[in-house]
XYZ file of C-alpha atoms in Angstrom:
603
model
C 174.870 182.263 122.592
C 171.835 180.991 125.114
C 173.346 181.608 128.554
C 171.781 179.863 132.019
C 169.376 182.166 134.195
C 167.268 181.829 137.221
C 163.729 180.202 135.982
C 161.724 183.246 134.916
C 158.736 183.822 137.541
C 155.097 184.329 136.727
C 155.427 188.463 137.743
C 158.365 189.000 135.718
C 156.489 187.400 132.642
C 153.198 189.757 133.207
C 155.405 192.624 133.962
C 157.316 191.736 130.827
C 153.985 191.459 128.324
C 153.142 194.813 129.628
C 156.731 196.469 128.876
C 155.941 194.658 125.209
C 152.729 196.072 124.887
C 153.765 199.293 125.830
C 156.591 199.859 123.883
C 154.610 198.759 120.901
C 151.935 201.556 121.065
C 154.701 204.046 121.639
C 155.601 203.151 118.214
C 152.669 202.101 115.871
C 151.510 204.726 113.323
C 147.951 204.516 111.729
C 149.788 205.436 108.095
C 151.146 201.922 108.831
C 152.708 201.288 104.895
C 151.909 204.569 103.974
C 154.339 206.481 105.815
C 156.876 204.979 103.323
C 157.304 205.702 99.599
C 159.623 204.235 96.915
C 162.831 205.649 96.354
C 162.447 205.993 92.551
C 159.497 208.238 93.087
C 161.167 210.141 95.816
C 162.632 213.700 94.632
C 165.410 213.377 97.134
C 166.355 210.234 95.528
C 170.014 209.971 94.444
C 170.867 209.120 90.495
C 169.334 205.760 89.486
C 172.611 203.874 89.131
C 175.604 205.554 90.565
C 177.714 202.300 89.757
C 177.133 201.364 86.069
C 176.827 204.305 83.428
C 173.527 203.648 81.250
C 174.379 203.011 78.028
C 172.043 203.571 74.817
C 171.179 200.468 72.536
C 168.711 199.685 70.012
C 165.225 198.111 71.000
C 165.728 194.208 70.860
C 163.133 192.493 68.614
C 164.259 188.474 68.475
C 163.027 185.490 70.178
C 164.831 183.942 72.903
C 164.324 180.375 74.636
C 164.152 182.179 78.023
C 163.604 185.324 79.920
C 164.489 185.884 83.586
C 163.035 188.729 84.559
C 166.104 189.629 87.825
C 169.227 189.206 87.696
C 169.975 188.194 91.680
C 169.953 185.471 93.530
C 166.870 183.510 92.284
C 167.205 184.875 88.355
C 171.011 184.182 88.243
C 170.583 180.352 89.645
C 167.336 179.823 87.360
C 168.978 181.231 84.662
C 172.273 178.967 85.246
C 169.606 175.431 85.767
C 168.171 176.602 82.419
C 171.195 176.405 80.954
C 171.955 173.031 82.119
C 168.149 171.845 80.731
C 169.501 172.534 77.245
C 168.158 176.112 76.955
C 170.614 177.664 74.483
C 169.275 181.425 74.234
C 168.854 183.204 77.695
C 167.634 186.675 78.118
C 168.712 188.019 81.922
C 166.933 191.291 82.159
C 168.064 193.671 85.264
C 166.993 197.689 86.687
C 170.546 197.385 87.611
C 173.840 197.567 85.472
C 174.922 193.666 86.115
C 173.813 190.737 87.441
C 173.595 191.026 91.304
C 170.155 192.080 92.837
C 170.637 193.342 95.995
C 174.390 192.822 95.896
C 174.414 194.681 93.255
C 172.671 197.797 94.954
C 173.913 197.249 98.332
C 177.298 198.553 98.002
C 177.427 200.666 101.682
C 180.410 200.384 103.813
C 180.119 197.272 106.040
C 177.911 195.467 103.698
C 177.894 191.801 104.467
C 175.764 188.643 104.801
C 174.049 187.709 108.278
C 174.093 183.966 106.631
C 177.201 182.229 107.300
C 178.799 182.621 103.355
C 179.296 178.992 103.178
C 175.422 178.232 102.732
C 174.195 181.417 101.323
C 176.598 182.288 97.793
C 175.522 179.784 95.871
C 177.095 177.119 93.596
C 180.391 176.959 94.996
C 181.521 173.886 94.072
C 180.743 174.753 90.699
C 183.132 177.316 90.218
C 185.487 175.676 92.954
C 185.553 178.893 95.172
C 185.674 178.647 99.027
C 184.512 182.114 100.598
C 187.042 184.474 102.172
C 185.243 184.846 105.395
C 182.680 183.138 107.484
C 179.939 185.913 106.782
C 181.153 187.601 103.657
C 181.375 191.423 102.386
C 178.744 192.213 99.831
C 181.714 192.832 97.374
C 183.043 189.377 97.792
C 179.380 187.994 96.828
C 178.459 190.277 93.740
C 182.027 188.969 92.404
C 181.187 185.860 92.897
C 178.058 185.815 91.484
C 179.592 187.958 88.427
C 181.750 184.957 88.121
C 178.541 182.695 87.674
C 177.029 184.868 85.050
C 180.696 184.606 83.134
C 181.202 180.409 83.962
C 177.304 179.790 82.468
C 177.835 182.661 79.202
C 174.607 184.641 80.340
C 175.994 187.765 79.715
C 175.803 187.240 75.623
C 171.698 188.020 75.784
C 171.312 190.078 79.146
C 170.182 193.351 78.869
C 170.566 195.739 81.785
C 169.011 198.898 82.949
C 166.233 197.304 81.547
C 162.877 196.676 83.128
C 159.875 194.821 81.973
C 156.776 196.259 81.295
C 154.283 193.290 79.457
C 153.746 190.499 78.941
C 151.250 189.149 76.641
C 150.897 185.803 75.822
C 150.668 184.300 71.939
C 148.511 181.363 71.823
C 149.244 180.708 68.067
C 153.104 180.633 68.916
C 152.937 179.524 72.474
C 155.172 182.172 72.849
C 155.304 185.346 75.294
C 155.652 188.742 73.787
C 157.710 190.908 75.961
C 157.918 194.692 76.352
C 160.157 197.067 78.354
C 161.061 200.501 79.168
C 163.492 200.499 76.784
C 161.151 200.120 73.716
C 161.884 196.231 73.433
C 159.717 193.734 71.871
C 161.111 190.217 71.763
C 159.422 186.939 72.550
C 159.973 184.066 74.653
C 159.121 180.687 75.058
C 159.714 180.830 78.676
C 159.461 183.348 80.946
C 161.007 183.483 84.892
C 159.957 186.416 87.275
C 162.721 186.615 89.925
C 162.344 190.467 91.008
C 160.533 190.737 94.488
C 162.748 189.449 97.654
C 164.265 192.987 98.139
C 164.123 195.253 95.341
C 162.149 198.113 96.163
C 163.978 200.624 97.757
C 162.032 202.456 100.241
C 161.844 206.666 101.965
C 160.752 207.773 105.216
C 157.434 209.935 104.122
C 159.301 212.597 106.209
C 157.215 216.463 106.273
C 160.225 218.213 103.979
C 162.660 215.353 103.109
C 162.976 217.631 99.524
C 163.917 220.565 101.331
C 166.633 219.352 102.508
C 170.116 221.377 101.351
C 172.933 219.476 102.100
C 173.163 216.033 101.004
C 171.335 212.842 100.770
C 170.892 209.212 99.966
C 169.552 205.509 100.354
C 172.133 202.932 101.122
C 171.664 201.106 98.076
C 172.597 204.282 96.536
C 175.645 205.235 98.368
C 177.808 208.592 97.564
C 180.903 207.300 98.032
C 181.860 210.805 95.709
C 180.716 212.271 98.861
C 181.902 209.937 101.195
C 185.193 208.516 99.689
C 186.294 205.211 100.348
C 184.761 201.756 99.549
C 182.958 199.529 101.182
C 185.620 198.018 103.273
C 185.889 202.071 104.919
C 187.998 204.763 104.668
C 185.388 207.698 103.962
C 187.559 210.174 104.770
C 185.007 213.028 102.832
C 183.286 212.553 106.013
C 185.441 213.193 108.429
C 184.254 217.495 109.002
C 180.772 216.195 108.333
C 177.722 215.813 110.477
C 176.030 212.499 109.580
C 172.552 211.336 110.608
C 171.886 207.641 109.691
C 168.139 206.689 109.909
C 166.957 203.489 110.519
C 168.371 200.763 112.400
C 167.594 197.407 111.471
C 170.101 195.377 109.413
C 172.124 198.117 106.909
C 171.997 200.786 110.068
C 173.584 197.622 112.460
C 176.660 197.481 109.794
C 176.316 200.897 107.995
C 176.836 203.182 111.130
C 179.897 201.824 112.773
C 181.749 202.678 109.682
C 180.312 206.080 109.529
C 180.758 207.045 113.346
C 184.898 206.020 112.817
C 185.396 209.111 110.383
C 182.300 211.354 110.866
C 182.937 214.232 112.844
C 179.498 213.839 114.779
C 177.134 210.951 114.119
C 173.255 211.215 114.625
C 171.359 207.773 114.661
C 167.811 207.953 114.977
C 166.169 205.137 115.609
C 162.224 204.150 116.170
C 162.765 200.564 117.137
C 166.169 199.335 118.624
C 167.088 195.931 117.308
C 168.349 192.449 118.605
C 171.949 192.485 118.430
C 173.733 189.027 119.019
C 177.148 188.070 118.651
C 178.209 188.110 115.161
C 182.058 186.129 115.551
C 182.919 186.684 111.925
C 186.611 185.346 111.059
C 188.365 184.684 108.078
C 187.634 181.380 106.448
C 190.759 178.337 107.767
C 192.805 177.298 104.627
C 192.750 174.059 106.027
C 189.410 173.592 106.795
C 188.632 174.811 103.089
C 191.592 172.250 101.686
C 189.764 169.540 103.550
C 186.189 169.510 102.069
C 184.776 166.813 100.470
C 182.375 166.772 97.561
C 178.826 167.839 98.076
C 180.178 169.864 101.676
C 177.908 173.195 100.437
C 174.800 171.076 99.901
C 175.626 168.782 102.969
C 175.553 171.896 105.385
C 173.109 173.962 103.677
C 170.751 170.771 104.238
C 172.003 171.390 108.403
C 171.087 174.686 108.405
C 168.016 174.210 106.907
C 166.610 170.979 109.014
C 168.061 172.875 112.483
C 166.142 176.655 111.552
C 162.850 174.078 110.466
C 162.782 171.941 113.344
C 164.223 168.374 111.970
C 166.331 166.030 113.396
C 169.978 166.509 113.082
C 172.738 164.384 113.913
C 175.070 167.514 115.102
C 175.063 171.328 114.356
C 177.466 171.574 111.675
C 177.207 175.555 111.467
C 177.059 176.421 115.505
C 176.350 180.317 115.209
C 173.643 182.544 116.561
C 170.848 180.982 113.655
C 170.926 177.527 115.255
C 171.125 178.707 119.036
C 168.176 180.466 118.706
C 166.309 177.994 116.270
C 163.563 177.495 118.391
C 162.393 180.568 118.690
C 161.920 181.328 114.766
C 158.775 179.316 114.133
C 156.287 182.186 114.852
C 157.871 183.270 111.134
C 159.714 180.447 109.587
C 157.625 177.373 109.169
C 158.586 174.238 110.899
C 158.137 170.775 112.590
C 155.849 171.209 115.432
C 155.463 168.835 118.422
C 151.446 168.401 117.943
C 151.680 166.083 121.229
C 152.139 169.178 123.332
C 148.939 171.057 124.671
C 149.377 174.279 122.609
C 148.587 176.677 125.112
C 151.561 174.677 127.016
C 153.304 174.922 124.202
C 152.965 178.430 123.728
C 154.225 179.064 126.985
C 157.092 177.528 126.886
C 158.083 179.018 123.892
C 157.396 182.713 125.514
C 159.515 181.842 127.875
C 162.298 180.796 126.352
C 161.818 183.955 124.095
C 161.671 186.376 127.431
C 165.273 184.859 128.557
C 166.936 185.243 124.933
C 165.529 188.796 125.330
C 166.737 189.181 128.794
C 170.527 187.998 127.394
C 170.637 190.151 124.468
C 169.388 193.178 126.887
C 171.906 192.375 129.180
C 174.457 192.603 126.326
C 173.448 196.090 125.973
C 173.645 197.501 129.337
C 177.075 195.261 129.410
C 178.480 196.881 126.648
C 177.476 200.422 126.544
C 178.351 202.664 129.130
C 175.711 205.738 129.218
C 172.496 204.687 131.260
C 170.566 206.207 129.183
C 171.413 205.182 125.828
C 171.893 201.607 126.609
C 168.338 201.775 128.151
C 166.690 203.247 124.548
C 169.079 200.575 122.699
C 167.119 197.928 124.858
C 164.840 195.642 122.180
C 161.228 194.980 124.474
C 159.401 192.228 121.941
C 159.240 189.194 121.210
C 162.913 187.710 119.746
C 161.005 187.088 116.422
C 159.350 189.527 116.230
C 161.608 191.384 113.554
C 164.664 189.621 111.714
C 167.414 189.049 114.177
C 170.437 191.504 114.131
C 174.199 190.358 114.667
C 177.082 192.750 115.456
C 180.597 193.131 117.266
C 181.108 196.170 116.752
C 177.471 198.319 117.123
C 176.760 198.544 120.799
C 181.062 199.412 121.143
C 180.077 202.692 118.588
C 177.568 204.560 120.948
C 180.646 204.715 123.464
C 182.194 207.410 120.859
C 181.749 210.724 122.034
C 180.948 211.976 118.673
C 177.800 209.439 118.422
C 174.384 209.808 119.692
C 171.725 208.294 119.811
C 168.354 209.975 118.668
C 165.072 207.737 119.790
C 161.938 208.788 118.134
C 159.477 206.182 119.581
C 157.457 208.909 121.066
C 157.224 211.017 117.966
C 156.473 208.045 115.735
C 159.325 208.543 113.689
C 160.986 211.580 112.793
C 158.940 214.833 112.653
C 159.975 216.614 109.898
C 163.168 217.785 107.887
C 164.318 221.367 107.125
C 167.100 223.265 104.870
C 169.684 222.297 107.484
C 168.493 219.373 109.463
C 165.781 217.015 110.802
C 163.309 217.402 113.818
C 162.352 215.488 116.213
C 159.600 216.589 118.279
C 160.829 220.506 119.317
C 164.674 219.529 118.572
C 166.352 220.277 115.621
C 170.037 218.283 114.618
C 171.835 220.335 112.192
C 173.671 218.357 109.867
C 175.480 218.041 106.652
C 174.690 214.946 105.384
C 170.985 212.117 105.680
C 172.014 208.761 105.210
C 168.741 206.953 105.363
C 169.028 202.670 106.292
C 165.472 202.485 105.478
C 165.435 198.991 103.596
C 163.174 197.742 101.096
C 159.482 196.648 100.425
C 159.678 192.741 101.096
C 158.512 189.939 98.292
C 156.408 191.988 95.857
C 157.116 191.576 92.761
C 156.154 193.656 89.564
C 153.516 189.973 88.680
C 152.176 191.038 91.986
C 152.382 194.746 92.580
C 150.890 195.294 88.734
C 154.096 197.303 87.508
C 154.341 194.531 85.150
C 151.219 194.179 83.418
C 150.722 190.499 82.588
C 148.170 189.245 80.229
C 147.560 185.404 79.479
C 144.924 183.098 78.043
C 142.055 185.497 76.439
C 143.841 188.298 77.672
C 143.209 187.550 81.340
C 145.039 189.957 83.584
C 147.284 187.926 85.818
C 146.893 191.278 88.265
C 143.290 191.274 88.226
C 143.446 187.729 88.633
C 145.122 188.189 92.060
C 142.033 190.033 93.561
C 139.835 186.505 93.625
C 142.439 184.887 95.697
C 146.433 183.796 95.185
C 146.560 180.567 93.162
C 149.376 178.700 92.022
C 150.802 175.097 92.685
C 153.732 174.739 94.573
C 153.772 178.985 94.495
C 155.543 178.533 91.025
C 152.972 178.770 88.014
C 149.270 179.539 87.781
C 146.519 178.270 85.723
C 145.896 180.231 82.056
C 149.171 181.726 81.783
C 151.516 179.407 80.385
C 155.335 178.647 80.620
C 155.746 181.930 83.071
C 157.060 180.434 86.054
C 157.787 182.962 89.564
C 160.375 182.591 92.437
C 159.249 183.906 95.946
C 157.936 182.997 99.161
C 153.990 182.875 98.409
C 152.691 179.596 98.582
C 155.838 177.840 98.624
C 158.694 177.333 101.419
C 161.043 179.698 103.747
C 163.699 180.075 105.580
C 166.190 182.612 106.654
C 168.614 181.655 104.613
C 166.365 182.418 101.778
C 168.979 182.055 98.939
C 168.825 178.036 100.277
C 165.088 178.526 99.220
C 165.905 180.164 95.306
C 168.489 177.311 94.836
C 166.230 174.644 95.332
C 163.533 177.053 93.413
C 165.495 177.853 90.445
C 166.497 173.679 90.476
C 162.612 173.106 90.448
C 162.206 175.229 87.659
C 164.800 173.517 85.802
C 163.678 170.008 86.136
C 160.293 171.131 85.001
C 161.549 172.884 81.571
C 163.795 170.304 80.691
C 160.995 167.867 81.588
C 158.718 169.862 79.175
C 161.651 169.708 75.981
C 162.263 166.247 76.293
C 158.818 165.256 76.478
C 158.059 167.717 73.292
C 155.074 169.975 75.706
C 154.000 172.553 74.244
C 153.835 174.330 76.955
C 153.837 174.044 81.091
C 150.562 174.711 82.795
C 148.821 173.408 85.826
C 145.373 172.793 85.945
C 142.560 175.492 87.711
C 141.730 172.118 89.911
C 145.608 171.680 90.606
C 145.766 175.094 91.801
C 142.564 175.259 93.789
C 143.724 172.531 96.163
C 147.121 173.704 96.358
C 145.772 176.437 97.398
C 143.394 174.684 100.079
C 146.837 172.200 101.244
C 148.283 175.912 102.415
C 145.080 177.358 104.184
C 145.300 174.154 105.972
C 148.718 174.241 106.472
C 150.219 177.193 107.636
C 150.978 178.267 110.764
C 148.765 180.747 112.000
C 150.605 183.855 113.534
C 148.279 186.492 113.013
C 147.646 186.822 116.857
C 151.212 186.849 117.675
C 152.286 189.506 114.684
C 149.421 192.151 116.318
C 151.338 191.911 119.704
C 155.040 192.959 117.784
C 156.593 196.176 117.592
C 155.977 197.610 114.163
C 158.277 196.387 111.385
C 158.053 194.689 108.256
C 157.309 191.127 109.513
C 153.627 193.158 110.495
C 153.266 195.484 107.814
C 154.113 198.156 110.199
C 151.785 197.393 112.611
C 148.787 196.203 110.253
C 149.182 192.318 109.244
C 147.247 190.792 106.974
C 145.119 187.831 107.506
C 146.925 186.002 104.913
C 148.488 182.732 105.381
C 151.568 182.546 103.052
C 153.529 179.450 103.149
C 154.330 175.626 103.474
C 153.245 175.270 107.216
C 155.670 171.502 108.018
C 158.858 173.763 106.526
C 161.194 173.943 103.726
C 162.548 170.428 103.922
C 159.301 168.609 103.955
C 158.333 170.772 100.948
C 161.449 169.890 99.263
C 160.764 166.541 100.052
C 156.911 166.634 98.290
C 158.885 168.932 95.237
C 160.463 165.912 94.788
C 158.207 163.362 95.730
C 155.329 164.995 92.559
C 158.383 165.236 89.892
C 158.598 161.703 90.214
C 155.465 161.007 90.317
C 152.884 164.034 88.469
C 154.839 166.075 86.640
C 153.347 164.927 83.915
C 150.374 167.012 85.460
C 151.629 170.501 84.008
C 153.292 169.128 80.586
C 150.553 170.015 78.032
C 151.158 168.903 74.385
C 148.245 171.063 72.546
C 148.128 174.602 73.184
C 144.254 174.599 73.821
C 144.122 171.624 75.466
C 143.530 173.206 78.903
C 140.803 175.522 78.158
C 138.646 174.553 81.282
């Protein structure tokens, strides 16, 4: 939490832009994306699913009401609000063997949620559950959503291990026909793309990763064959091995403390070191959980979200390391801003603020571990938002093993190469029986917008090829000439970091508008090209602009690696204003997308 310091002088703010600036060009690559490639391409990859055993079926040829295309977060809870509308035949469709998403995947030892549990598993009070901890184990929230998928009967039409391929859309039927890898071709009035938050597993483009002899694997693919144990610990196969666990955002934060307790020698080779605050997980109080009221989870997920977006609260229900640092988010998550502040001013004060955050959290470093040296490389120099925030109690304490150490490859830009036995960085080689590689996923691209799933609507119009004119939508849910297909992400719409805040009120949008639509007898839901067009303007207006400010980060993800994009993404006044203007136009214009004639919006 924020501690007091002497005021920060004008020196040690140039001196500190310089240590930023430095440490940034020890790490940016010119490959920028392309030193990374997907996991399911990658030879070293491990089996597709080693949880769920595929299992043959016929090719499904019927007509359904609905098809979410991901079965996480967003699908699951749009799936569950068209249920409620009335829709009576659901089709979840998953890569994975159950519902899940990235729960489902993300099965490493130390999984959990960096969102308290109480805001982020969703529809509690539905099913009555109260969470088992304060930030709970992935296991505890892909049972949990299993138990949604069982409470709302979507498991009678999902299909897993199944992955859409096409969609083409039947103006005679007002219908979308659907195809898959697994030789499907069904229709459906409806169709929900829910598959691009985090579902891309990504490699290291590492000089000989396929050489490699001993053994290997993405988190979201863990070994625990290999590794024995569970996710809660106990990988005893480890414990002659030498491990090397790349990456250290996130996974590597929770992933390697587990590893270094029954690994015989631990490598962890990091290119950027990460913010890690105090975590303070602890069980969940029976009475606190006996005492809640009806309407607590939407009562302090509505907290959260006004503290992280910059609106007035009476009190800070949640009081964790999100809210003490809320100020210092906006550069990513869109927010209130005081407009009666001189930006540059502004913009000062907020670097400031951000330099003694930075100052704490490297403090907490040098505090905690006890090699000079190591602490100094496990020292984050950028700005606090600069890459999501990580939270720990127990990955500083790790590097004070004797079997652990630390590899920095800042000046190599990344690990060299890999061979039979090992990897290489620079002129050193680390022997070792076993690459564990925390490398994450690509962020919020879905197969509608990557063009793995080839959409065709109106006349045949490529939604794809669509995309290269410019993003339109309205509201960042539906587009104009491709009917009833509806998407879930962040792209013209509203975030926040606890993003599964931002599918619930997503998939409830998407709800309201379909059973809108069947009581109203539309034929289908559509916005107008104008509609679009100046939703599209209301965002270039709108957004915050933090192109400048990304170029001066350490590579990561929130920068493409170094390379952002001039592209201005989302809902600039913050996710509860836009909920606020969701509601506002159902009230109002929904009437705006509910078309009764097929061919009545040819223009």
């Amino acid at each position: 939490m924020p501690e007091s310091h002497a005021p920060i002088t004008a020196s040690e703010l140039t001196a500190a832009r310089a240590k930023y600036a430095h440490e940034r060009e020890r790490r940016v690559r010119p490959d920028g994306l392309g030193q990374y490639r997907r996991l399911a391409s990658d030879p070293a990859a491990a089996p597709h699913d080693p949880f769920t055993e595929r299992v043959d079926r016929p090719p499904l040829t019927d007509h359904v009401d609905a098809l979410v295309i991901g079965a996480g977060l967003g699908g699951l809870q749009t799936a569950i609000r068209l249920r409620q509308a009335g829709l009576e035949r659901i089709r979840l469709i998953d890569d994975g063997g159950d519902v899940g998403g990235t729960w489902y995947w993300n099965r490493y030892p130390g999984v959990r949620c960096d969102i308290e549990s109480y805001l982020y598993m969703p529809m509690l009070e539905e099913v009555g559950y109260v969470p088992r901890w304060r930030y709970a184990p992935g296991e505890e929230i892909r049972r949990h959503m299993v138990a949604l998928a069982e409470r709302f009967d979507l498991y009678r039409d999902a299909a897993f291990h199944t992955s859409a391929t096409e969609l083409r859309w039947d103006e005679d039927g007002a219908r979308w026909h659907v195809g898959t890898d697994r030789d499907d071709a069904f229709t459906a009035t409806y169709v929900v793309v829910s598959s691009g938050s985090l579902s891309l597993a990504k490699l290291p483009g590492i000089e000989g990763i396929e050489s490699f002899r001993g053994r290997a694997f993405h988190t979201s693919r863990w070994d625990y064959g290999y590794t024995g144990g569970d996710a809660s610990g106990g990988l005893v196969g480890l414990a002659d091995k030498r491990v090397a666990v790349v990456g250290t955002g996130a996974t590597g934060i929770q992933v390697m403390p587990m590893v270094a307790e029954h690994a015989a020698r631990t490598y962890v080779f990091q290119r950027t070191p990460a913010t890690v605050d105090v975590r303070d997980n602890r069980p969940t109080d029976p009475e606190w959980a006996v005492s809640l009221t009806p309407g607590w989870q939407q009562r302090r997920m509505d907290n959260f979200l006004a503290i992280m977006a910059g609106d007035p609260v009476a009190e800070d229900v949640v009081q964790d390391s999100w809210t003490a640092n809320a100020g210092l988010q906006r550069k990513m998550i869109t927010g209130r801003i005081d407009r009666s502040v001189d930006p540059a001013e502004r913009e000062l004060a907020e670097e400031l603020l951000d330099l003694a955050t930075m100052n704490r959290l490297r403090d907490r470093v040098a505090a905690t571990v006890r090699d000079p040296e190591t602490a100094e490389a496990l020292k984050p120099y950028y700005r606090y938002q600069c890459k999501r925030p990580g939270f720990s109690d127990d990955y500083l304490e790790a590097f004070n093993r004797p079997e652990v150490t630390l590899v920095d490859t800042a000046d190599t830009h990344g690990i060299t190469r890999m061979t039979e036995t090992g990897i290489v960085v620079g002129d050193q080689e680390y022997e070792v029986d076993c690459v564990i590689f925390a490398t994450g996923f690509e962020t919020g691209i879905s197969g509608l917008l990557s063009g793995s799933l080839m959409v065709h609507g109106r006349g045949g119009t490529s939604y794809f090829e669509s995309l290269m004119s410019g993003f339109r939508t309205l509201h960042g849910f539906y587009s104009h000439g491709f009917p009833n297909l509806f998407q879930l992400s962040l792209f013209q719409n509203a975030n926040s970091v606890n993003y599964s805040h931002i599918l619930s009120e997503q998939a409830r949008h998407i709800g309201l508008v379909v059973s809108a639509a069947r009581s109203r007898g539309a034929a289908y839901v559509e916005p107008s090209h104008d509609a679009t067009e100046a939703w599209a303007q209301v965002i270039e207006e709108s957004a915050n602009d933090n192109l400048d400010f990304l170029r001066t980060c350490t590579p990561g993800y929130y920068n493409s690696e170094g390379q952002p994009a001039e592209m201005k993404i989302s809902y600039g006044p913050g996710p509860v204003a836009f909920h606020r203007l969701l509601e506002e136009w159902r009230r109002t214009s929904i009437d705006e997308v509910l078309v009764d004639q097929p061919l009545r919006r040819m223009s």
